[in-house]
Coordinates of C-alpha atoms and ligand atoms in Angstrom, one line a residue:
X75 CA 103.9 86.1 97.0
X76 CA 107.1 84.8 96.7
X77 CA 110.2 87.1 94.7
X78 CA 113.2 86.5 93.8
X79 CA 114.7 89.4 95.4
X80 CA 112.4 88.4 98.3
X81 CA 115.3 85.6 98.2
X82 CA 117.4 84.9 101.4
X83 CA 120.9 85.4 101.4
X84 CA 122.7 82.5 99.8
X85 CA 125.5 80.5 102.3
X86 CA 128.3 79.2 100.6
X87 CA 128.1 75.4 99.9
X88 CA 131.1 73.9 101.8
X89 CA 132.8 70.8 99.7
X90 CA 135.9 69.5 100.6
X91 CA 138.5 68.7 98.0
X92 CA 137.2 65.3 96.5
X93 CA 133.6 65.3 98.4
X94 CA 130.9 64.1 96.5
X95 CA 127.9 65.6 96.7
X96 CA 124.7 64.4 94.8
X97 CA 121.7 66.5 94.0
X98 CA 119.6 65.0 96.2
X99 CA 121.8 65.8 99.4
X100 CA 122.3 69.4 98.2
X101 CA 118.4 70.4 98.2
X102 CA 118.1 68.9 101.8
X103 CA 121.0 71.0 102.3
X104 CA 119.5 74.1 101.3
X105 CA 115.7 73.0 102.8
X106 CA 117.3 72.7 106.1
X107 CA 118.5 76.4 106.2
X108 CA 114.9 77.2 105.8
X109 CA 113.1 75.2 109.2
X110 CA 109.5 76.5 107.7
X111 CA 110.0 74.7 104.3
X112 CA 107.3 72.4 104.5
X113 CA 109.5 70.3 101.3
X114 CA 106.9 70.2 98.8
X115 CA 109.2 72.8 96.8
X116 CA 112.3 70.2 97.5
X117 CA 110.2 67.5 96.1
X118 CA 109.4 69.3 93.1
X119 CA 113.1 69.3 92.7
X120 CA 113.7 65.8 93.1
X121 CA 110.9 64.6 90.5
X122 CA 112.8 67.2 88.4
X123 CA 116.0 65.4 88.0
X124 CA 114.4 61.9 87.9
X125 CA 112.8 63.3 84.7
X126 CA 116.3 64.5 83.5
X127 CA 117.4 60.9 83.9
X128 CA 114.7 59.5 82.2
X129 CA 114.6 61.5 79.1
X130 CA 118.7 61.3 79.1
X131 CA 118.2 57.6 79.2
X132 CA 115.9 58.1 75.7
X133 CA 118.2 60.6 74.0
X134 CA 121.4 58.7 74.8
X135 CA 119.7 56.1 72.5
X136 CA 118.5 58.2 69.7
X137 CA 121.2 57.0 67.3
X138 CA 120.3 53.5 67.5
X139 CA 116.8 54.1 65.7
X140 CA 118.0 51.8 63.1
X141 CA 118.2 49.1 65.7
X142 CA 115.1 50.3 68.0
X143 CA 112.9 51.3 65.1
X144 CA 111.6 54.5 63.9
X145 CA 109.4 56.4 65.9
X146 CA 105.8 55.7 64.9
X147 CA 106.8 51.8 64.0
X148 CA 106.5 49.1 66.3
X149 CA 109.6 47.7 68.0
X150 CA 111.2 44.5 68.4
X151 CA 108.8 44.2 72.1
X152 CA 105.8 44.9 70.3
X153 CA 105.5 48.0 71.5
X154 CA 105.1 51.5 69.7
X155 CA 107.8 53.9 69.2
X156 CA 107.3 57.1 70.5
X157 CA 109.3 60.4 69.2
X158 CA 110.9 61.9 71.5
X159 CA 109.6 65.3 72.3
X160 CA 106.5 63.5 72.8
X161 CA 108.2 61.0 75.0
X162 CA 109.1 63.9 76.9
X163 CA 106.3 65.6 77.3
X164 CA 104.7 62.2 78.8
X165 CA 107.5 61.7 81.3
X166 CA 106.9 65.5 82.9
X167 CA 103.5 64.9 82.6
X168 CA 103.3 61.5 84.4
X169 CA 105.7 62.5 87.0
X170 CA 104.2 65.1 88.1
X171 CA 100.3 64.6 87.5
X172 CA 100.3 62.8 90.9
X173 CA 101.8 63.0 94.2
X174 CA 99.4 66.4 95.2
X175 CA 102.6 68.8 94.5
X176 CA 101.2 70.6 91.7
X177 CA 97.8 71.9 90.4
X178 CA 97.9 72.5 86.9
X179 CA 100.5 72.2 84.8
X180 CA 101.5 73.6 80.9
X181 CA 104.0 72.5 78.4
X182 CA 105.3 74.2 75.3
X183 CA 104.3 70.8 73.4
X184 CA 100.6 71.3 74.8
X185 CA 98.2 74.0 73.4
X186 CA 96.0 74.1 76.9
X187 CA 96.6 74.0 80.9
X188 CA 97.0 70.8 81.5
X189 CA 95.3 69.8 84.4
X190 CA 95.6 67.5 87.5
X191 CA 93.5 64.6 87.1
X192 CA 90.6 65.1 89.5
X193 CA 91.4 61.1 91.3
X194 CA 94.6 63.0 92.6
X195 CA 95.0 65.7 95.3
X196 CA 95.8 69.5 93.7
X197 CA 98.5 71.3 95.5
X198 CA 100.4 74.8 96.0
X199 CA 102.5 74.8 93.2
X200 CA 102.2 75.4 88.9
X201 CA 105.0 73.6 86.8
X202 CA 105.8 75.0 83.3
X203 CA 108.0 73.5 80.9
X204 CA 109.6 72.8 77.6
X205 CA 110.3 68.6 77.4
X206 CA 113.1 68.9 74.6
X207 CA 114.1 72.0 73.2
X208 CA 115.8 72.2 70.0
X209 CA 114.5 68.2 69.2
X210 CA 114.6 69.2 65.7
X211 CA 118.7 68.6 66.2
X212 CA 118.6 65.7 67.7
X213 CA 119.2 63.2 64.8
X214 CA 122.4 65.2 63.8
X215 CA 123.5 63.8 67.5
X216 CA 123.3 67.6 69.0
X217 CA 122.7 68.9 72.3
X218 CA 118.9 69.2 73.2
X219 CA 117.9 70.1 76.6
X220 CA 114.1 70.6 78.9
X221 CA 113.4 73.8 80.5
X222 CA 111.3 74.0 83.3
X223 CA 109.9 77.1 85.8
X224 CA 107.8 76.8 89.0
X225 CA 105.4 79.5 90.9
X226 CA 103.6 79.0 93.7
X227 CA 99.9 79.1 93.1
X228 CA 98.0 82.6 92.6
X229 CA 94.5 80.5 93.4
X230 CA 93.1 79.6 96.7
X231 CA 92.6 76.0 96.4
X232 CA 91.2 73.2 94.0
X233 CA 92.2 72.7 89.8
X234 CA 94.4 75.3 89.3
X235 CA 93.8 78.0 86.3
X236 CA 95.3 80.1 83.8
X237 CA 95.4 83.0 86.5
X238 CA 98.1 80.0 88.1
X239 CA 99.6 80.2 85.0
X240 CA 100.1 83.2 83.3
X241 CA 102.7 85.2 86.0
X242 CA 105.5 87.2 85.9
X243 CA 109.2 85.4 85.7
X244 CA 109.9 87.8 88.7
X245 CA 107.3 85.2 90.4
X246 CA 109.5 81.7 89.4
X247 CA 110.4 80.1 92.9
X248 CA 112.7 77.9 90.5
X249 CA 114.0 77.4 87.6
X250 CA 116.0 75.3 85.6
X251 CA 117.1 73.6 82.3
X252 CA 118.5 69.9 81.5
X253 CA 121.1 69.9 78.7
X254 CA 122.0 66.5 77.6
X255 CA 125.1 67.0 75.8
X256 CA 128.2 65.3 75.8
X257 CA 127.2 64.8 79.2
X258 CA 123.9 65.4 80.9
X259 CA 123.6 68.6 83.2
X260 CA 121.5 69.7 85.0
X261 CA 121.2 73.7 86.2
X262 CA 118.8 75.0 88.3
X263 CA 118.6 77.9 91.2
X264 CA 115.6 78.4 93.7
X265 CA 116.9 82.4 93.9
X266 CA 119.9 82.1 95.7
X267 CA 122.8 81.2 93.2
X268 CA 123.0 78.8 90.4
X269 CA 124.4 75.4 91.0
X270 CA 125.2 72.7 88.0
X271 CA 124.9 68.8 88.5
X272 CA 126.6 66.2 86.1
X273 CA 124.6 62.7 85.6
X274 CA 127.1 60.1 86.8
X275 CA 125.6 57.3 84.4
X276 CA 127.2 54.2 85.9
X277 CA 125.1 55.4 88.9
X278 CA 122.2 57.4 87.7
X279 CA 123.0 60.2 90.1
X280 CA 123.4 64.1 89.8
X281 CA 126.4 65.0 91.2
X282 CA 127.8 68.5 92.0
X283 CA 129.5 69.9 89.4
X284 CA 129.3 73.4 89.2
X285 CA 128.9 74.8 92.9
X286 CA 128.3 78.6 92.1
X287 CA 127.2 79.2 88.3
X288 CA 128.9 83.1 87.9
X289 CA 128.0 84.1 84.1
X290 CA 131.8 86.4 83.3
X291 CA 130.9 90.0 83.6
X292 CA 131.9 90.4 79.5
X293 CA 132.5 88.2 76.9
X294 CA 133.7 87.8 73.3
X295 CA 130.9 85.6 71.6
X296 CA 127.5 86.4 70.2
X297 CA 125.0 83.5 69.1
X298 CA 122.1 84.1 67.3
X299 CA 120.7 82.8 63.7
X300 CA 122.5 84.8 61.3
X301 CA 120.7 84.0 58.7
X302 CA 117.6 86.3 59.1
X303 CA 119.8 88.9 58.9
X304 CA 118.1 90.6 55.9
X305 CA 114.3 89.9 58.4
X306 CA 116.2 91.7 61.0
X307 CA 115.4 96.0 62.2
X308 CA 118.0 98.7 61.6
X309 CA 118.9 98.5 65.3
X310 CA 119.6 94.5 65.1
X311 CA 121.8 94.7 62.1
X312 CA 123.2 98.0 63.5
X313 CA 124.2 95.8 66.8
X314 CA 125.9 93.2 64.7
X315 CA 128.0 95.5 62.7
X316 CA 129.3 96.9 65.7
X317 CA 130.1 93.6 67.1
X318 CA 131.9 92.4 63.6
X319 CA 134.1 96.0 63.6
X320 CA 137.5 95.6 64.3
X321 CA 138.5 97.1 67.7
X322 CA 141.2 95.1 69.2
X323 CA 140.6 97.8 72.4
X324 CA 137.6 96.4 72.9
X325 CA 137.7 93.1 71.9
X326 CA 136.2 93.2 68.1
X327 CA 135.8 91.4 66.5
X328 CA 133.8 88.9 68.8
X329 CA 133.3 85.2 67.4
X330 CA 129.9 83.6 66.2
X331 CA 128.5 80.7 67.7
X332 CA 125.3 78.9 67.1
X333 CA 123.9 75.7 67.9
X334 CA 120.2 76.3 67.2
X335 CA 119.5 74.6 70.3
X336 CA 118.7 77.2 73.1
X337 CA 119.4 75.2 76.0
X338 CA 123.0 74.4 74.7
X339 CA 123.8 78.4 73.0
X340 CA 122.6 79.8 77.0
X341 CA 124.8 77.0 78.6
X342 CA 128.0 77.9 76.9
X343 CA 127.1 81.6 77.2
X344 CA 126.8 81.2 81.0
X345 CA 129.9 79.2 81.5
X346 CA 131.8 81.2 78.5
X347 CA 130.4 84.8 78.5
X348 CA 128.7 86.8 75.3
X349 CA 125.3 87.2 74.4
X350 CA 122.6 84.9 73.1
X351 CA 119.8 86.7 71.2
X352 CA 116.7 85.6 69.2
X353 CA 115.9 88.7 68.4
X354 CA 112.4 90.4 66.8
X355 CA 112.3 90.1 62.8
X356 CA 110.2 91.7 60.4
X357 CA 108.6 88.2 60.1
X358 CA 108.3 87.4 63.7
X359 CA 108.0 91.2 65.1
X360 CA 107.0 89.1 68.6
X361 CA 110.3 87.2 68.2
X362 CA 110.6 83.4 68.3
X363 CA 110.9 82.2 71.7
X364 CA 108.1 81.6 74.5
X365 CA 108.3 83.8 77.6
X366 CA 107.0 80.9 80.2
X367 CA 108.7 77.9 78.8
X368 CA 112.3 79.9 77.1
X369 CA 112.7 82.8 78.5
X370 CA 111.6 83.5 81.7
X371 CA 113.2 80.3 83.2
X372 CA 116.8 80.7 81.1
X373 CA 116.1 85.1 82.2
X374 CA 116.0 83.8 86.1
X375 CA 119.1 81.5 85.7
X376 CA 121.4 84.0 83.9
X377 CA 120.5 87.2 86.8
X378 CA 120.8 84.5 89.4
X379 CA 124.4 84.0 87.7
X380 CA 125.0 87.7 87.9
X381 CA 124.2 87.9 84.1
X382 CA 121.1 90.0 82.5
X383 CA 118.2 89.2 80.0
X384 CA 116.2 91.3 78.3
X385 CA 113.5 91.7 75.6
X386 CA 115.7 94.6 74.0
X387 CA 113.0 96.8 75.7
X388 CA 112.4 95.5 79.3
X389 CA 113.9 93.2 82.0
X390 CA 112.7 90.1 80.4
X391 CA 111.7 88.9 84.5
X392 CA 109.3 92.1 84.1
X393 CA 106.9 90.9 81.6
X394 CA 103.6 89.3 82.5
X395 CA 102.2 86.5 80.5
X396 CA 98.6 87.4 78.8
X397 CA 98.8 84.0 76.8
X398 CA 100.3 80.8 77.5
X399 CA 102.7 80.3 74.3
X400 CA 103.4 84.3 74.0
X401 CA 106.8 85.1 72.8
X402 CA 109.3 87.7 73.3
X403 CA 112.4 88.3 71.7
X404 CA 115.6 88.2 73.9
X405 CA 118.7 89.1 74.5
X406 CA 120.9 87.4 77.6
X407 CA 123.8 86.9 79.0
X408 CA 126.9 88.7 80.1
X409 CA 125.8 92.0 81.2
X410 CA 127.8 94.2 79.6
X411 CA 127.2 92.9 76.5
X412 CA 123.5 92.6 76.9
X413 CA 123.4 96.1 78.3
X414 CA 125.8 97.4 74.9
X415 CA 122.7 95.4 73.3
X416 CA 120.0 97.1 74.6
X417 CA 121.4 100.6 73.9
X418 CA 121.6 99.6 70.2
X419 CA 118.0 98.2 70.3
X420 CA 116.5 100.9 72.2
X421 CA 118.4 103.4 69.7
X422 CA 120.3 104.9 72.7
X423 CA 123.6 103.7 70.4
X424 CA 123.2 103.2 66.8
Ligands
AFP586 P1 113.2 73.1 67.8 O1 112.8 72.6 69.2 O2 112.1 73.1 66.8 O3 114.5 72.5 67.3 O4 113.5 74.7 68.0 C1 114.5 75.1 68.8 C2 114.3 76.5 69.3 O5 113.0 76.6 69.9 C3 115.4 76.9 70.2 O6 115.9 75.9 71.0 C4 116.4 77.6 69.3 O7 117.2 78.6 70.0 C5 115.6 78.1 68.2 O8 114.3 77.4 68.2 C6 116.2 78.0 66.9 O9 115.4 78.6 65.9 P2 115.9 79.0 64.5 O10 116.0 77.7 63.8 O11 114.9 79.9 63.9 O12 117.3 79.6 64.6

């Protein structure tokens, strides 16, 4: 079984000043320093960021629903308007139903494994993903992003089955997230380093961005919903206070920032530093977010980035799945701020 320590060690990607370099070119790139890679898993990868571009092509045009028509109407074509999340959970699930990569799939959107239909071939691989995270921003014309994770199968052959499913982030072979923002990104890392695209959309290609993702070491924002502060434990609001003290030694106090949209608060986190949290409340005592489709996939990008992500508790990458929309609460981000949180939550500080 596959690990992401099992990972090879990563050779630097070699761009000259000005070289352009789109995603397609980059995962042949990497297959080739692998001569067994039979490139179903580069596939995979490609499908990936023709999704991106589809459901960037929808969200770009989210604002002209006036024009288009609402979703649930019928627009100007005759044809009915789908919202979007929805839209988005069709365009993974068409893309990748066929083509004899995958053998089951889930969604965050879907209550069940969502099978391969049985006219098309099963393969070696499970996909898991969120279509559009944070949708419930997207009329007020904020980022929104997918988030998507990929183990190889536990099963022998055939349909695959919950036992395909329900893994261990330590497991992912890759994992990524879209954000479509002021641009549309794409991030993803197969275990060896994080690497960033940027959708070109005069030519509907990924290009390289963001050659080596490196999460800073410490930084000086924290992003969580402030608002449940009164739902929150000792040790959360304990952790806050800290962080709000003034301590120009250490950098106190550090700003607030939060989107509400997880794929955008982790993005600036990784390129900016801090911590994202959704922590456990009194309310939610299992936290918010779902391990398979949240916080596994974002956990495996921010340690591939040299960063750290935990439950408050555990290594978030540690924790096995017992149910396909379980939820953890978590912390990630730079590490010494997520390691500062942990000793608050695990009463180590306090
Ligand atoms: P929506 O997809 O319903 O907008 O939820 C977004 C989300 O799953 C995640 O992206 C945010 O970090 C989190 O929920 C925000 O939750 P709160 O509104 O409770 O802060």
């Amino acid at each position: 079984m596959s690990t992401i320590t099992d990972a090879p060690p990563k050779a630097p990607i070699v761009t000259r000043p000005g070289e352009i370099v789109t995603i397609e070119r980059h995962i042949l790139d990497r297959q080739t320093e692998h001569p067994d890679a039979s490139g179903t898993l580069s596939a995979l990868l490609y499908d990936i960021a023709l999704t991106g571009k589809l459901i960037s092509r929808e969200v770009t045009k989210a604002g002209l629903v006036d024009i288009l028509g609402e979703a649930g109407s019928t627009n100007i074509q005759g044809e009915t308007v789908q919202k979007l999340d929805d839209f988005a959970n069709d365009c993974f699930i068409k893309t990748f139903d066929h083509g004899g990569r995958l053998c089951a799939m889930a969604s965050e959107e879907e209550d069940e494994l969502i099978p391969i239909p049985s006219k098309f071939e099963c393969g070696d691989y499970v996909l898991l993903f969120d279509p559009l995270d944070g949708s419930s921003n997207i009329d007020a014309n904020v980022s929104v992003g997918s988030i998507w994770s990929i183990y190889k199968r536990r099963t022998e052959s055939g349909p695959g089955t919950l036992e395909d499913l329900l893994r261990k982030g330590l497991e992912q072979v890759a994992a990524g997230y879209v954000v479509y923002g002021s641009s549309t990104m794409l991030v993803y890392t197969t275990g060896n380093g994080v690497t960033g695209f940027t959708l070109d959309p005069s030519i509907g290609e990924f290009l390289l961005s963001h050659p080596e993702m490196a999460v800073p070491k410490k930084g000086k924002i924290y992003s969580l919903n402030e608002g449940y502060r009164n739902l929150f434990f000792d040790s959360t609001r304990q952790y806050l206070d800290y962080l709000q003290q003034n301590d120009p030694d250490t950098g106190r106090p550090y700003s607030a920032r939060y989107i509400g949209s997880m794929v955008a608060d982790v993005h600036r986190t990784l390129l900016y530093g801090g911590i994202f949290m959704y922590p456990a409340t009194k309310k939610a005592p299992g936290g918010k977010l779902r391990l398979l489709y949240e916080a596994s996939p974002m956990a495996m990008i921010m340690e591939q980035a040299g960063g750290m992500a935990s439950t408050g508790k555990e290594r978030i990458l540690d924790v096995q799945a017992t149910d396909l929309h379980q939820r953890v609460p978590i912390y990630m981000g730079s590490e010494e701020n997520v390691r500062e949180a942990v000793e608050f939550e695990s009463g180590v500080r306090g």
